XYZ file of C-alpha atoms in Angstrom:
579
model
C -114.074 38.641 0.779
C -112.429 41.954 1.370
C -111.053 43.743 -1.624
C -107.474 44.949 -1.578
C -106.951 48.549 -0.915
C -107.256 50.727 -3.904
C -104.301 53.069 -4.864
C -104.912 56.686 -5.143
C -104.725 57.569 -8.682
C -102.345 60.425 -9.450
C -103.674 62.968 -11.781
C -100.373 63.133 -13.627
C -98.882 59.552 -13.535
C -100.269 56.451 -14.933
C -100.129 53.109 -12.980
C -97.224 51.908 -15.150
C -95.228 55.078 -14.365
C -95.927 54.598 -10.701
C -94.624 51.101 -10.739
C -91.452 52.166 -12.545
C -90.913 54.962 -9.963
C -91.390 52.470 -7.081
C -88.749 50.059 -8.558
C -86.391 52.973 -8.962
C -86.934 54.051 -5.387
C -86.192 50.550 -4.133
C -82.888 50.336 -6.039
C -81.903 53.751 -4.774
C -82.507 52.589 -1.184
C -80.511 49.433 -1.672
C -77.686 51.394 -3.209
C -77.759 53.854 -0.355
C -77.424 51.042 2.143
C -74.354 49.720 0.338
C -72.680 53.014 -0.450
C -71.241 53.722 3.054
C -69.506 50.451 2.887
C -68.072 51.173 -0.551
C -67.101 54.704 0.392
C -65.158 53.718 3.570
C -63.542 50.816 1.820
C -62.188 53.035 -0.957
C -61.169 55.612 1.632
C -59.131 53.128 3.605
C -57.413 51.929 0.423
C -56.585 55.447 -0.560
C -55.107 56.260 2.789
C -53.056 53.049 2.863
C -51.713 53.805 -0.636
C -50.926 57.362 0.349
C -48.998 56.167 3.426
C -46.935 53.805 1.460
C -45.941 56.504 -1.110
C -45.050 58.898 1.711
C -42.835 56.276 3.424
C -41.220 55.403 0.259
C -40.459 59.059 -0.504
C -38.991 59.539 2.921
C -36.483 56.786 2.375
C -35.561 57.238 -1.166
C -36.219 60.892 -1.956
C -37.244 62.472 -5.268
C -36.220 60.885 -8.595
C -33.134 62.330 -9.996
C -33.782 64.599 -12.923
C -32.140 67.161 -15.161
C -31.220 70.711 -14.436
C -29.394 73.796 -15.492
C -25.889 73.794 -16.869
C -22.501 74.503 -15.467
C -19.180 75.281 -17.098
C -17.875 73.177 -19.981
C -15.620 70.289 -19.198
C -17.436 69.621 -15.994
C -19.132 66.574 -17.397
C -17.962 62.969 -17.281
C -17.220 60.239 -19.807
C -16.094 61.962 -23.034
C -16.326 65.510 -21.680
C -19.808 66.277 -22.704
C -20.797 69.712 -21.104
C -23.727 68.707 -19.022
C -24.582 68.816 -15.315
C -25.545 66.548 -12.609
C -27.123 66.613 -9.153
C -30.487 66.426 -7.623
C -33.254 68.445 -5.894
C -33.118 68.134 -2.132
C -35.356 65.133 -1.168
C -37.155 64.516 2.091
C -34.052 62.779 3.433
C -31.662 65.454 2.157
C -32.277 68.463 4.416
C -30.352 71.669 4.540
C -29.057 72.915 7.865
C -27.365 76.230 8.312
C -24.106 76.025 10.344
C -22.451 78.965 11.959
C -22.977 82.642 11.149
C -22.250 84.582 7.996
C -18.743 84.370 7.111
C -16.826 86.985 5.267
C -13.893 86.791 2.841
C -11.282 84.750 4.688
C -7.829 86.196 5.448
C -5.213 84.320 3.353
C -2.430 86.872 2.718
C -0.245 86.726 5.787
C 2.849 84.468 6.130
C 2.294 81.388 8.260
C 4.661 78.979 9.896
C 4.403 75.369 8.698
C 2.641 74.236 11.785
C 0.029 76.941 11.565
C -0.469 76.229 7.820
C -1.554 72.777 8.786
C -3.821 73.960 11.563
C -5.767 76.596 9.597
C -5.949 74.821 6.238
C -3.504 76.627 3.899
C -3.444 74.173 1.012
C -0.849 75.855 -1.369
C 1.452 72.808 -0.934
C -1.055 70.080 -0.431
C -0.802 67.295 -2.852
C -3.653 67.152 -5.444
C -4.676 63.537 -5.344
C -7.658 61.392 -4.514
C -8.064 58.694 -1.810
C -7.700 55.258 -2.993
C -10.974 53.757 -4.329
C -12.633 56.966 -5.586
C -14.629 56.580 -8.841
C -12.869 57.511 -12.054
C -15.078 60.408 -12.725
C -13.958 62.201 -9.505
C -10.269 62.055 -10.399
C -8.569 65.283 -11.309
C -11.505 66.964 -13.110
C -11.951 70.606 -13.709
C -14.999 70.617 -11.445
C -13.017 70.085 -8.253
C -9.646 69.218 -6.726
C -9.137 66.772 -3.809
C -7.002 68.392 -1.064
C -7.024 65.755 1.631
C -8.710 64.202 4.735
C -9.391 66.486 7.647
C -10.452 66.180 11.272
C -13.985 67.332 11.994
C -16.209 67.535 15.204
C -19.454 69.012 16.198
C -17.822 71.570 18.548
C -15.651 73.099 15.949
C -16.676 72.427 12.402
C -14.005 72.287 9.711
C -16.342 73.778 7.064
C -18.696 76.394 8.464
C -21.132 76.936 5.665
C -24.214 74.846 5.144
C -24.606 70.971 5.413
C -26.593 68.380 3.662
C -27.497 64.876 4.614
C -28.713 61.946 2.409
C -28.351 58.524 4.025
C -29.581 56.832 0.853
C -28.017 58.476 -2.228
C -25.060 60.761 -1.334
C -22.313 60.903 -3.898
C -19.205 62.971 -4.271
C -20.429 64.561 -7.498
C -23.776 65.527 -5.771
C -21.996 67.199 -2.784
C -19.720 69.146 -4.986
C -22.455 70.496 -7.141
C -24.703 71.555 -4.230
C -21.795 73.470 -2.568
C -20.735 75.043 -5.877
C -24.241 76.088 -6.556
C -24.310 78.070 -3.342
C -21.052 79.782 -4.015
C -18.832 77.869 -1.699
C -15.197 77.124 -2.394
C -14.877 73.845 -0.460
C -16.986 70.721 -0.259
C -16.421 67.990 2.306
C -17.970 64.557 2.881
C -18.252 62.685 6.192
C -19.766 59.361 7.360
C -20.493 58.381 3.847
C -23.687 60.551 3.744
C -23.047 64.041 5.033
C -21.926 66.927 2.875
C -20.496 70.194 4.337
C -19.674 73.341 2.511
C -17.460 76.232 3.501
C -15.201 79.096 2.456
C -12.180 78.003 4.488
C -10.775 74.850 5.902
C -10.199 75.252 9.645
C -8.775 71.979 11.019
C -5.543 69.924 10.852
C -5.048 67.096 8.404
C -5.906 63.453 9.136
C -4.545 60.212 7.696
C -5.824 59.329 4.325
C -6.778 55.835 5.670
C -9.280 57.441 8.040
C -11.386 58.762 5.017
C -12.427 55.375 3.791
C -16.192 55.153 4.191
C -18.067 54.262 0.909
C -20.603 56.838 -0.342
C -24.160 55.745 0.368
C -25.168 56.423 -3.296
C -21.962 55.303 -5.001
C -20.077 52.373 -3.521
C -17.030 52.816 -5.786
C -16.235 56.205 -4.153
C -15.328 57.261 -0.637
C -17.059 59.870 1.292
C -14.912 60.638 4.394
C -15.010 58.742 7.641
C -16.079 58.895 11.296
C -15.529 62.581 12.160
C -13.262 62.883 9.102
C -13.920 64.938 6.053
C -12.810 64.243 2.531
C -12.429 67.858 1.239
C -12.450 69.201 -2.251
C -11.602 72.688 -3.547
C -14.310 73.626 -6.108
C -12.363 74.957 -8.935
C -15.526 75.870 -10.900
C -17.148 77.909 -8.104
C -17.848 81.245 -9.744
C -15.767 83.844 -7.932
C -18.268 86.506 -8.729
C -21.114 84.562 -7.076
C -19.538 83.492 -3.715
C -22.119 84.295 -1.139
C -21.507 85.477 2.365
C -24.848 85.381 4.210
C -27.047 87.843 2.308
C -24.199 89.522 0.394
C -22.424 88.322 -2.838
C -18.699 88.785 -3.132
C -17.702 90.722 -6.286
C -13.945 90.755 -5.938
C -10.891 92.920 -5.243
C -10.574 96.245 -7.036
C -8.145 99.244 -7.153
C -9.540 102.423 -5.528
C -11.059 104.727 -8.220
C -9.487 108.213 -8.737
C -12.481 110.180 -7.390
C -13.435 107.693 -4.612
C -15.673 110.194 -2.736
C -17.725 110.703 -5.948
C -17.757 107.071 -7.034
C -18.696 105.919 -3.483
C -20.559 108.652 -1.916
C -21.414 107.197 1.469
C -18.647 106.268 3.945
C -18.131 105.433 7.658
C -14.998 104.783 9.532
C -15.055 101.441 11.387
C -12.211 100.764 13.786
C -13.613 97.275 14.402
C -14.323 96.540 10.702
C -15.859 93.268 9.481
C -17.724 92.246 6.420
C -21.003 91.931 8.478
C -20.776 95.480 9.794
C -19.944 97.017 6.370
C -22.643 95.118 4.552
C -25.253 95.992 7.256
C -24.222 99.641 7.125
C -24.616 99.969 3.269
C -27.872 97.958 3.366
C -29.296 100.366 5.837
C -28.213 103.361 3.644
C -29.843 101.513 0.601
C -26.819 101.150 -1.689
C -26.200 97.911 -3.636
C -22.420 97.931 -3.201
C -20.646 97.511 0.178
C -16.921 98.433 -0.201
C -14.232 97.549 2.513
C -11.177 99.894 2.481
C -9.217 98.864 5.531
C -10.907 100.655 8.520
C -13.388 102.590 6.231
C -16.644 101.251 4.846
C -17.865 102.871 1.603
C -21.149 102.465 -0.277
C -22.230 103.223 -3.769
C -23.422 102.042 -7.189
C -21.626 100.488 -10.114
C -20.845 103.403 -12.414
C -18.402 104.411 -15.100
C -16.140 105.732 -12.284
C -16.272 102.377 -10.606
C -17.456 99.680 -13.230
C -16.209 96.548 -11.479
C -14.710 95.221 -14.699
C -10.946 95.095 -13.876
C -10.461 92.687 -10.916
C -7.178 92.576 -9.078
C -5.432 89.603 -7.400
C -7.318 89.041 -4.165
C -3.956 88.764 -2.321
C -3.641 92.534 -2.806
C -6.830 93.000 -0.603
C -5.654 90.503 2.031
C -5.505 92.789 5.108
C -6.905 91.212 8.243
C -10.191 92.749 9.600
C -9.910 94.373 12.995
C -13.216 92.961 14.133
C -12.878 89.449 12.656
C -9.638 87.451 12.361
C -10.821 85.211 9.575
C -11.940 87.975 7.117
C -10.116 90.301 4.827
C -11.083 93.982 4.707
C -9.004 95.360 1.966
C -6.624 98.307 2.045
C -6.921 102.004 1.272
C -5.584 101.223 -2.256
C -7.196 97.942 -2.898
C -10.910 97.571 -2.071
C -13.025 94.379 -1.361
C -16.498 94.716 -2.944
C -19.722 92.967 -1.917
C -23.068 93.228 -3.412
C -25.907 93.800 -0.920
C -29.459 92.659 -1.113
C -30.489 96.341 -2.016
C -31.981 96.445 -5.480
C -30.367 98.781 -8.061
C -33.548 100.593 -9.379
C -31.643 102.621 -12.102
C -32.668 100.094 -14.728
C -35.913 98.743 -13.446
C -38.309 101.053 -15.245
C -39.890 99.726 -18.417
C -42.561 101.042 -20.804
C -43.829 100.552 -24.424
C -42.264 102.586 -27.128
C -43.798 106.193 -27.280
C -44.208 106.038 -30.996
C -44.956 103.062 -33.367
C -41.824 101.555 -34.679
C -41.638 100.968 -38.450
C -38.814 98.483 -38.091
C -39.489 94.980 -36.813
C -36.447 93.479 -35.117
C -36.375 89.663 -34.259
C -34.892 88.143 -31.262
C -34.445 84.760 -32.828
C -33.329 81.536 -31.204
C -33.752 77.923 -31.096
C -35.969 76.903 -28.093
C -33.915 76.524 -24.912
C -31.197 78.944 -26.035
C -31.927 81.637 -23.482
C -34.389 83.808 -25.372
C -36.370 84.718 -22.183
C -33.225 85.667 -20.385
C -32.033 87.807 -23.292
C -35.434 89.527 -23.260
C -35.038 90.259 -19.554
C -31.632 91.819 -20.301
C -32.803 93.862 -23.233
C -35.763 95.250 -21.274
C -33.593 96.460 -18.418
C -30.883 97.821 -20.743
C -33.312 99.843 -22.960
C -36.231 100.465 -20.663
C -38.741 99.159 -23.274
C -40.765 96.012 -23.289
C -40.021 93.236 -25.724
C -42.879 91.364 -27.739
C -43.376 87.897 -28.765
C -44.414 86.030 -31.981
C -46.484 83.880 -29.590
C -48.505 84.512 -26.346
C -47.310 82.919 -23.050
C -49.459 83.819 -20.060
C -46.838 82.762 -17.548
C -44.301 85.194 -19.001
C -46.910 88.015 -19.086
C -47.555 87.348 -15.384
C -43.811 87.491 -14.611
C -43.630 91.046 -16.013
C -43.241 90.678 -19.819
C -46.121 92.951 -20.547
C -45.411 93.131 -24.264
C -46.422 89.410 -24.460
C -50.083 90.356 -24.981
C -49.339 92.735 -27.940
C -49.697 91.364 -31.470
C -46.121 91.057 -32.746
C -46.724 93.599 -35.521
C -48.017 96.239 -33.095
C -44.766 98.206 -33.268
C -44.922 99.033 -29.506
C -42.076 96.702 -28.450
C -38.391 97.006 -28.996
C -37.887 93.621 -30.466
C -39.914 90.285 -31.083
C -39.126 86.881 -29.620
C -39.375 84.145 -32.245
C -38.378 80.608 -32.691
C -39.515 80.489 -36.338
C -37.208 79.335 -39.073
C -39.112 79.362 -42.451
C -38.189 81.780 -45.140
C -41.493 83.564 -45.108
C -41.348 84.092 -41.394
C -37.822 85.304 -41.400
C -38.267 87.787 -44.206
C -41.089 89.432 -42.210
C -38.436 91.049 -40.016
C -36.196 93.955 -41.062
C -33.191 92.793 -38.776
C -32.553 90.216 -36.195
C -30.453 89.267 -33.201
C -29.686 85.565 -33.552
C -28.989 83.962 -30.300
C -27.083 80.649 -30.548
C -26.463 78.224 -27.696
C -24.621 74.933 -27.237
C -27.042 72.295 -28.624
C -26.470 69.775 -25.793
C -27.613 72.354 -23.295
C -30.364 73.838 -25.492
C -31.911 70.435 -25.993
C -31.968 69.738 -22.265
C -33.386 73.089 -21.416
C -36.182 72.836 -23.965
C -36.922 69.264 -22.844
C -37.336 70.574 -19.210
C -39.589 73.439 -20.367
C -41.682 71.107 -22.616
C -42.522 68.727 -19.839
C -42.348 70.956 -16.757
C -42.607 74.707 -17.688
C -40.173 77.527 -17.600
C -38.817 76.794 -14.038
C -39.554 73.084 -13.725
C -37.691 69.865 -14.419
C -38.848 66.902 -16.611
C -39.572 63.782 -14.577
C -37.032 61.028 -14.271
C -39.461 58.784 -16.289
C -39.343 61.114 -19.266
C -35.591 61.030 -19.373
C -35.419 57.251 -19.113
C -38.434 56.670 -21.331
C -39.094 57.050 -25.037
C -39.743 60.752 -24.797
C -36.126 61.875 -24.663
C -34.753 59.822 -27.671
C -37.713 61.049 -29.822
C -37.234 64.498 -28.731
C -33.481 64.612 -29.711
C -34.205 62.850 -32.971
C -36.718 65.633 -33.895
C -35.216 68.701 -32.355
C -31.498 68.190 -32.937
C -31.774 68.805 -36.742
C -34.005 71.738 -36.038
C -31.146 73.298 -33.967
C -28.905 73.349 -37.121
C -31.542 74.358 -39.670
C -32.767 77.193 -37.433
C -29.332 78.950 -37.508
C -28.747 78.143 -41.212
C -32.084 79.533 -42.226
C -31.604 82.842 -40.337
C -28.070 83.163 -41.841
C -29.468 82.556 -45.347
C -32.682 84.599 -45.296
C -32.255 87.100 -42.508
C -31.581 90.796 -43.100
C -28.969 92.466 -40.998
C -28.407 89.484 -38.633
C -26.324 90.150 -35.446
C -25.098 86.699 -34.099
C -24.683 86.477 -30.332
C -23.507 83.312 -28.676
C -25.255 82.621 -25.336
C -21.960 81.498 -23.844
C -20.320 84.859 -24.746
C -23.291 86.799 -23.338
C -22.782 85.018 -19.956
C -19.026 85.506 -20.039
C -18.996 89.207 -21.010
C -22.467 90.550 -20.533
C -21.542 94.285 -20.759
C -19.845 94.009 -24.155
C -22.428 91.687 -25.765
C -25.419 93.564 -24.400
C -24.019 96.798 -25.709
C -23.804 95.196 -29.247
C -27.340 94.051 -29.046
C -28.706 97.446 -27.845
C -26.807 99.135 -30.634
C -28.587 96.962 -33.231
C -31.937 98.048 -31.740
C -31.115 101.657 -32.638
C -30.807 102.961 -29.050
C -27.775 104.638 -27.607
C -26.650 102.487 -24.685
C -26.366 104.202 -21.278
C -23.349 102.648 -19.616
C -24.518 103.268 -16.098
C -27.751 101.436 -17.038
C -25.788 98.499 -18.490
C -23.712 98.400 -15.258
C -27.039 98.177 -13.346
C -28.100 95.286 -15.521
C -25.026 93.315 -14.517
C -26.227 93.405 -10.898
C -29.808 92.326 -11.832
C -28.977 89.892 -14.611
C -30.658 86.629 -13.324
C -34.224 87.768 -13.419
C -37.175 85.534 -12.489
C -36.653 82.713 -15.065
C -33.540 80.970 -13.932
C -33.832 77.417 -12.679
C -32.230 76.851 -9.359
C -29.802 74.289 -10.751
C -30.074 72.064 -7.782
C -31.938 69.350 -9.640
C -29.469 68.018 -12.203
C -28.785 64.832 -14.045
C -26.183 62.626 -12.517
C -25.742 60.665 -15.732
C -25.144 61.471 -19.371
C -28.589 61.467 -21.130
C -26.934 61.423 -24.520
C -26.088 58.121 -26.162
C -23.018 57.747 -28.466
C -25.332 57.821 -31.538
C -26.962 60.987 -30.293
C -23.472 62.674 -29.826
C -22.309 61.562 -33.133
C -25.382 63.067 -34.825
C -25.160 66.390 -32.923
C -21.443 66.752 -33.603
C -22.259 66.746 -37.341
C -24.831 69.541 -36.963
C -22.195 71.546 -34.771
C -19.599 71.282 -37.620
C -22.231 72.331 -40.184
C -23.218 75.424 -38.275
C -19.537 76.206 -37.546
C -18.709 76.124 -41.211
C -21.714 78.319 -42.085
C -20.758 80.988 -39.518
C -17.148 81.067 -40.775
C -18.349 81.217 -44.447
C -19.966 84.609 -43.508
C -16.679 85.866 -41.950
C -18.056 85.372 -38.474
C -16.330 83.556 -35.588
C -17.332 79.912 -35.390
C -19.054 78.243 -32.485
C -17.376 78.744 -29.126
C -14.724 76.282 -27.984
C -16.929 74.694 -25.358
C -19.323 73.186 -27.971
C -18.496 69.572 -27.932
C -17.285 68.024 -30.022
C -15.993 70.374 -32.647
C-alpha cells in the first residue's frame, strides 16, 4: 500500500500553523469570489439612491432656511423684524434680461395717455388684487401698483428674472428683487418673477392677474402675459445697481468741482454706460454725470456724498439714452464703479506695543466681525481677538493669531461677560444689536459658519428652541455686565452704525486714541461690506419665534433699555421689537 505524500516541513512553521494558514487562505478565496457581487450590488444601490435625491432636488429645490436681515417692520404677523426668502434652488434659475439700465428719466411732464404707457405710477391706486394673502397687504416692504401687460418681445420689467414652478410666492419675489437693488418686482404665470427699475407697459385689467402662486395658493402671482407689479419701498436707494455700477444718488455740484472731481470728459451722446465705462477705465471709484459732461473722482471732504438732493433735480434726459437721467450742471448724478478705493486698504500692526487694552465687546451675532473690518480700514491697524478663528485669519484678519495681550493690535474682539474678563480691559466699545437678529445670526454661524445658513431641520427641530432658551438671557446679561464692570465703555448700536456709518465710526476711532482722517472714513463708506456678509438670498419665509419666545425676549429688551437710560444713555433703538 502506497503511503500518502509527505508534506515538506517548513523550517519556520509547525504543522498546526500550516493548517491554520491553509484554512485562512480558503476563507480568503471564498470571500474574494463573493466580494465582486457585494461590491456591484452596493454600487447599484448607491447610484439609485443618488438619482432619487437628485430628481427630488430638481423638483422641490433646497429647503428654506434663514438668512440675513432687512429693515424693521418688514416682517409679518406682529411685526417682528425678521426676513424671509430662500436660496435659489435647481428649479429657480436666474436669467439676465436686457442690458445694463441706467437711472430712468422721470422728471418731464407727461400726458395722461403717455403716463399709462410708460408706467408713471404717481396716481395709481395702492391696493392689492382680490385674494392676496394678508401678509402682502399694504406692508412697508412693498406697495402693489397694478396689473400690467407683458410679452417676450418687449419686457415690462427689464432687469433679471427668476422662475420657480414649485414654490414661488409674492414674498419671495419681492425679497429677491430688493436684494439686487431693483425698485419693482412683478409676478407672472404664478411662478415667474421679474425685476426692474422702470415699468414700461400699459395697465391691464385686475381680473387678468388672477393666477394663484405656486408656493402660496392664498395669493395671486399675475396671469398669462400679465404681471402683478409691486414697488419695493424698502429697496435701499444707495444700493440700487445698474449693471456693474451702484447708484449713490443726486448731489449738488461742489464749489471746487475741478479739484473735487479731477477727471472729466465732454460727452454729447451721454449715457450712464458711457460715463461709468470712462471712469472705470480711468480707475476712479466715482462716476458723475453732469448733463453732457462726465466727471470722475473719489469721495473727499470736498465731495463727501452725505447730503443727497431730491432726484427730480437731476432728472434731465440723457442725450444717448431716452430712459436714463444724466443730471445737470448744478445737480449731479453719482454712481460707484467697480474700481476699488485703495486709500483705506493698507493695514499693519501697531509700531509700538500698546499699554492700553481696548475691547470690542459684543454678544455673538451682533456684527463684531463687520465692526472689526470697519475699524481696520478706518485706522490702518489690525484688530485682535480673545479667541483664534482660522477662517477669519485666512480672510485677512492677521491679528487673529496674536495673543490678545500682545499689544500689537488696535482693539480686541471678545464675547466674554464675566467680571474678571471685563476688568482685564482698560476701555471698551460695546456693540449692541437687536436680539431677534443677533440670535438668528449666531444660530446660522453656529451650525453653518460665518457665511453659511443653518439647515431647515435645525430651525424646525429641537436645536432652535434650546438655543433661544440658553442664548436669549445671555444677550441681556452680556450688556448689563459690561455696563456694570466695564471701564470707559462706549455704547454703539449696530443699527446706528449701519444707518450713519461715518458718524458712528468716527466715535469708535476716537475712543481708540487715533485722530480720524475724514478722507479715509469716506473711503470706508465705499468698502463697508467686506468679506463676511451673507448674501441674504436664503431667508426664512416664516417667523421662527414662538409667542413664548417673544414674550421672554421682550422682557430682556426692556431690562437693557432701562439699564442704558439709567446711565444717561439713549435706550435701545426704536426698531427693537417689542419695546
